[in-house]
PDB file of C-alpha atoms in Angstrom:
ATOM      1  CA  MET A   1      -7.226  10.449 -29.435  1.00  0.00           C
ATOM      2  CA  THR A   2     -10.618  12.114 -29.576  1.00  0.00           C
ATOM      3  CA  LEU A   3     -11.963  14.422 -26.714  1.00  0.00           C
ATOM      4  CA  ASP A   4     -14.653  11.973 -26.180  1.00  0.00           C
ATOM      5  CA  MET A   5     -12.266   9.419 -25.695  1.00  0.00           C
ATOM      6  CA  THR A   6     -10.482  11.256 -23.079  1.00  0.00           C
ATOM      7  CA  LEU A   7     -13.492  11.729 -21.124  1.00  0.00           C
ATOM      8  CA  ASP A   8     -14.177   8.107 -21.033  1.00  0.00           C
ATOM      9  CA  MET A   9     -10.987   7.463 -19.739  1.00  0.00           C
ATOM     10  CA  THR A  10     -11.190   5.304 -16.653  1.00  0.00           C
ATOM     11  CA  LEU A  11     -10.108   6.081 -13.062  1.00  0.00           C
ATOM     12  CA  GLU A  12      -7.457   3.442 -13.193  1.00  0.00           C
ATOM     13  CA  ASN A  13      -5.828   5.284 -16.229  1.00  0.00           C
ATOM     14  CA  GLN A  14      -5.724   8.616 -14.253  1.00  0.00           C
ATOM     15  CA  MET A  15      -3.870   7.497 -11.182  1.00  0.00           C
ATOM     16  CA  THR A  16      -0.559   8.740 -11.018  1.00  0.00           C
ATOM     17  CA  ASP A  17       1.928   9.633  -8.181  1.00  0.00           C
ATOM     18  CA  THR A  18      -0.258  12.179  -6.365  1.00  0.00           C
ATOM     19  CA  ALA A  19       0.210  11.265  -2.722  1.00  0.00           C
ATOM     20  CA  ILE A  20      -0.970  12.132   0.736  1.00  0.00           C
ATOM     21  CA  GLN A  21       1.696  12.533   3.435  1.00  0.00           C
ATOM     22  CA  LYS A  22       1.276  12.741   7.172  1.00  0.00           C
ATOM     23  CA  SER A  23       3.169  12.447  10.509  1.00  0.00           C
ATOM     24  CA  VAL A  24       1.910  11.925  14.377  1.00  0.00           C
ATOM     25  CA  TYR A  25       3.845  11.885  17.042  1.00  0.00           C
ATOM     26  CA  LEU A  26       2.639   9.522  19.757  1.00  0.00           C
ATOM     27  CA  PRO A  27       3.553   8.760  23.348  1.00  0.00           C
ATOM     28  CA  ALA A  28       3.970   4.996  22.824  1.00  0.00           C
ATOM     29  CA  PRO A  29       6.700   2.642  21.908  1.00  0.00           C
ATOM     30  CA  LYS A  30       6.867   1.294  18.388  1.00  0.00           C
ATOM     31  CA  THR A  31       5.538  -2.094  19.317  1.00  0.00           C
ATOM     32  CA  ARG A  32       2.336  -0.779  20.629  1.00  0.00           C
ATOM     33  CA  VAL A  33       1.822   1.530  17.880  1.00  0.00           C
ATOM     34  CA  TRP A  34       2.587  -1.101  15.794  1.00  0.00           C
ATOM     35  CA  ASP A  35      -0.314  -3.358  17.224  1.00  0.00           C
ATOM     36  CA  PHE A  36      -2.543  -0.547  16.613  1.00  0.00           C
ATOM     37  CA  LEU A  37      -1.955  -0.845  13.152  1.00  0.00           C
ATOM     38  CA  THR A  38      -1.748  -4.537  12.905  1.00  0.00           C
ATOM     39  CA  LYS A  39      -4.277  -6.273  15.389  1.00  0.00           C
ATOM     40  CA  ALA A  40      -8.011  -6.812  14.552  1.00  0.00           C
ATOM     41  CA  ASP A  41      -9.058  -5.953  18.278  1.00  0.00           C
ATOM     42  CA  LEU A  42      -7.153  -2.678  17.956  1.00  0.00           C
ATOM     43  CA  LEU A  43      -7.842  -1.052  14.526  1.00  0.00           C
ATOM     44  CA  GLY A  44     -11.586  -0.442  15.347  1.00  0.00           C
ATOM     45  CA  ASN A  45     -10.424   1.797  18.202  1.00  0.00           C
ATOM     46  CA  TRP A  46      -8.915   4.550  15.703  1.00  0.00           C
ATOM     47  CA  PHE A  47      -9.771   3.403  12.145  1.00  0.00           C
ATOM     48  CA  HIS A  48     -11.870   0.806  11.074  1.00  0.00           C
ATOM     49  CA  PRO A  49     -12.779  -2.786  12.507  1.00  0.00           C
ATOM     50  CA  ALA A  50     -10.684  -5.746  10.886  1.00  0.00           C
ATOM     51  CA  GLN A  51     -12.063  -9.051  10.745  1.00  0.00           C
ATOM     52  CA  GLU A  52      -8.736 -10.445  11.485  1.00  0.00           C
ATOM     53  CA  ASP A  53      -5.166  -9.275  12.004  1.00  0.00           C
ATOM     54  CA  LEU A  54      -3.329  -7.824   9.403  1.00  0.00           C
ATOM     55  CA  ALA A  55      -0.710 -10.559   7.896  1.00  0.00           C
ATOM     56  CA  GLU A  56       1.849 -10.017   5.380  1.00  0.00           C
ATOM     57  CA  GLY A  57       0.520 -11.658   1.656  1.00  0.00           C
ATOM     58  CA  GLU A  58      -2.826 -11.603   2.891  1.00  0.00           C
ATOM     59  CA  ASP A  59      -6.086  -9.829   2.010  1.00  0.00           C
ATOM     60  CA  TYR A  60      -7.814  -7.497   4.463  1.00  0.00           C
ATOM     61  CA  LEU A  61     -11.065  -6.009   4.810  1.00  0.00           C
ATOM     62  CA  LEU A  62     -12.069  -3.030   7.194  1.00  0.00           C
ATOM     63  CA  THR A  63     -15.774  -2.212   7.754  1.00  0.00           C
ATOM     64  CA  SER A  64     -17.642   0.491   9.378  1.00  0.00           C
ATOM     65  CA  GLN A  65     -18.398   0.052  13.118  1.00  0.00           C
ATOM     66  CA  LYS A  66     -22.068   1.198  12.632  1.00  0.00           C
ATOM     67  CA  ASP A  67     -23.523  -1.368   9.912  1.00  0.00           C
ATOM     68  CA  GLY A  68     -20.536  -3.671   9.155  1.00  0.00           C
ATOM     69  CA  ASP A  69     -20.098  -2.486   5.509  1.00  0.00           C
ATOM     70  CA  ARG A  70     -16.892  -2.779   3.745  1.00  0.00           C
ATOM     71  CA  MET A  71     -15.096   0.522   4.050  1.00  0.00           C
ATOM     72  CA  CYS A  72     -11.351  -0.229   2.926  1.00  0.00           C
ATOM     73  CA  TRP A  73      -9.971  -3.474   1.635  1.00  0.00           C
ATOM     74  CA  GLY A  74      -6.608  -4.654  -0.503  1.00  0.00           C
ATOM     75  CA  ARG A  75      -3.803  -6.658   0.602  1.00  0.00           C
ATOM     76  CA  VAL A  76      -1.012  -6.436   3.070  1.00  0.00           C
ATOM     77  CA  GLU A  77       2.022  -6.363   0.489  1.00  0.00           C
ATOM     78  CA  GLU A  78       5.041  -6.177   3.136  1.00  0.00           C
ATOM     79  CA  MET A  79       5.530  -5.971   6.659  1.00  0.00           C
ATOM     80  CA  SER A  80       8.941  -5.367   8.600  1.00  0.00           C
ATOM     81  CA  PRO A  81       7.227  -5.587  12.267  1.00  0.00           C
ATOM     82  CA  HIS A  82       7.613  -2.248  14.196  1.00  0.00           C
ATOM     83  CA  ASP A  83       9.222  -0.171  11.295  1.00  0.00           C
ATOM     84  CA  TYR A  84       7.353  -0.632   8.196  1.00  0.00           C
ATOM     85  CA  MET A  85       4.344  -1.806   6.460  1.00  0.00           C
ATOM     86  CA  LYS A  86       2.708  -1.651   2.763  1.00  0.00           C
ATOM     87  CA  TRP A  87      -0.885  -2.256   1.766  1.00  0.00           C
ATOM     88  CA  SER A  88      -2.403  -1.971  -1.583  1.00  0.00           C
ATOM     89  CA  PHE A  89      -5.603   0.015  -0.496  1.00  0.00           C
ATOM     90  CA  THR A  90      -8.962   1.155  -1.956  1.00  0.00           C
ATOM     91  CA  VAL A  91     -12.161   2.339  -1.255  1.00  0.00           C
ATOM     92  CA  GLY A  92     -15.745   1.910  -2.897  1.00  0.00           C
ATOM     93  CA  PRO A  93     -15.285   5.291  -4.726  1.00  0.00           C
ATOM     94  CA  MET A  94     -12.392   4.080  -6.357  1.00  0.00           C
ATOM     95  CA  GLU A  95     -14.069   1.282  -8.074  1.00  0.00           C
ATOM     96  CA  GLY A  96     -11.510  -1.138  -7.182  1.00  0.00           C
ATOM     97  CA  VAL A  97      -8.488   0.514  -8.490  1.00  0.00           C
ATOM     98  CA  MET A  98      -5.736  -0.013  -6.100  1.00  0.00           C
ATOM     99  CA  THR A  99      -3.547   2.304  -4.700  1.00  0.00           C
ATOM    100  CA  THR A 100      -0.533   2.183  -1.979  1.00  0.00           C
ATOM    101  CA  VAL A 101      -0.633   3.090   1.732  1.00  0.00           C
ATOM    102  CA  GLU A 102       2.914   2.731   3.426  1.00  0.00           C
ATOM    103  CA  TRP A 103       3.312   3.038   7.461  1.00  0.00           C
ATOM    104  CA  ARG A 104       6.676   4.230   8.682  1.00  0.00           C
ATOM    105  CA  LEU A 105       7.293   4.164  12.459  1.00  0.00           C
ATOM    106  CA  ALA A 106      10.631   5.475  14.180  1.00  0.00           C
ATOM    107  CA  ASP A 107      11.693   5.915  17.295  1.00  0.00           C
ATOM    108  CA  ALA A 108      11.421   9.476  18.576  1.00  0.00           C
ATOM    109  CA  PRO A 109      12.009  10.989  22.383  1.00  0.00           C
ATOM    110  CA  GLY A 110       9.097   9.663  24.784  1.00  0.00           C
ATOM    111  CA  GLY A 111       7.721   7.634  21.990  1.00  0.00           C
ATOM    112  CA  THR A 112       6.819   7.027  18.129  1.00  0.00           C
ATOM    113  CA  LYS A 113       6.833   8.964  14.987  1.00  0.00           C
ATOM    114  CA  LEU A 114       4.171   7.605  12.520  1.00  0.00           C
ATOM    115  CA  THR A 115       4.369   8.535   9.019  1.00  0.00           C
ATOM    116  CA  LEU A 116       1.798   7.506   6.399  1.00  0.00           C
ATOM    117  CA  GLU A 117       2.004   7.953   2.762  1.00  0.00           C
ATOM    118  CA  HIS A 118      -1.032   7.228   0.495  1.00  0.00           C
ATOM    119  CA  SER A 119       0.104   7.376  -2.892  1.00  0.00           C
ATOM    120  CA  GLY A 120      -0.968   6.457  -6.665  1.00  0.00           C
ATOM    121  CA  LEU A 121      -4.077   8.592  -6.067  1.00  0.00           C
ATOM    122  CA  PRO A 122      -5.814  10.532  -9.116  1.00  0.00           C
ATOM    123  CA  ASN A 123      -4.656  13.475 -10.727  1.00  0.00           C
ATOM    124  CA  ASN A 124      -7.391  15.083 -12.312  1.00  0.00           C
ATOM    125  CA  ALA A 125     -10.027  17.780 -11.322  1.00  0.00           C
ATOM    126  CA  GLU A 126     -12.796  15.584 -11.539  1.00  0.00           C
ATOM    127  CA  ALA A 127     -11.441  13.205  -8.897  1.00  0.00           C
ATOM    128  CA  TYR A 128      -9.938  15.522  -6.534  1.00  0.00           C
ATOM    129  CA  GLY A 129     -12.912  15.504  -4.242  1.00  0.00           C
ATOM    130  CA  LEU A 130     -11.634  11.995  -3.550  1.00  0.00           C
ATOM    131  CA  VAL A 131      -8.580  13.028  -2.731  1.00  0.00           C
ATOM    132  CA  LEU A 132      -9.713  15.675  -0.132  1.00  0.00           C
ATOM    133  CA  ALA A 133     -11.900  13.216   1.399  1.00  0.00           C
ATOM    134  CA  LEU A 134      -8.708  10.594   1.881  1.00  0.00           C
ATOM    135  CA  ASP A 135      -6.795  13.600   2.948  1.00  0.00           C
ATOM    136  CA  LYS A 136      -9.548  14.577   5.668  1.00  0.00           C
ATOM    137  CA  GLY A 137     -10.064  11.010   6.598  1.00  0.00           C
ATOM    138  CA  TRP A 138      -6.497  10.086   7.222  1.00  0.00           C
ATOM    139  CA  HIS A 139      -5.964  13.196   9.139  1.00  0.00           C
ATOM    140  CA  GLY A 140      -8.599  12.449  11.531  1.00  0.00           C
ATOM    141  CA  PHE A 141      -7.948   8.572  12.000  1.00  0.00           C
ATOM    142  CA  LEU A 142      -4.221   9.420  12.735  1.00  0.00           C
ATOM    143  CA  LEU A 143      -5.307  12.180  15.533  1.00  0.00           C
ATOM    144  CA  ASN A 144      -7.564   9.217  17.131  1.00  0.00           C
ATOM    145  CA  LEU A 145      -4.416   7.387  17.766  1.00  0.00           C
ATOM    146  CA  HIS A 146      -3.375   9.803  20.460  1.00  0.00           C
ATOM    147  CA  ASP A 147      -6.208   8.318  21.946  1.00  0.00           C
ATOM    148  CA  MET A 148      -4.436   4.754  22.093  1.00  0.00           C
ATOM    149  CA  SER A 149      -5.044   2.983  25.614  1.00  0.00           C
TER     150      SER A 149
END
């Protein structure tokens, strides 16, 4: 492989096991947190609005609250209500390359521990800005969940 061929590799060929992991403790039962992760009318309160409730085996599209542009999309790969959910996930800068987002809910004294793992992210210097942006975004969105009402 020549240097030129290496530089022309697509983002998809550069996806690896790089992952973002975050946990947040929420003063709500798992059933309530689950609703905020899956219900169309609640997703927009902390993340991006959905056109319909998330369902296993179904595609999803989350849009901008400001102008309705698509923000992220994929498929709900697996759901175990109130405990676990797995999405395929992409955003515009990823040019359709899918990554994986997993949500784990666990009982905690006084509420729920919610853990997010976003894996399959690029592992190269050129795409590090994307990883940083996703990390910052997830941080802010998870903090928004503290305002569940």
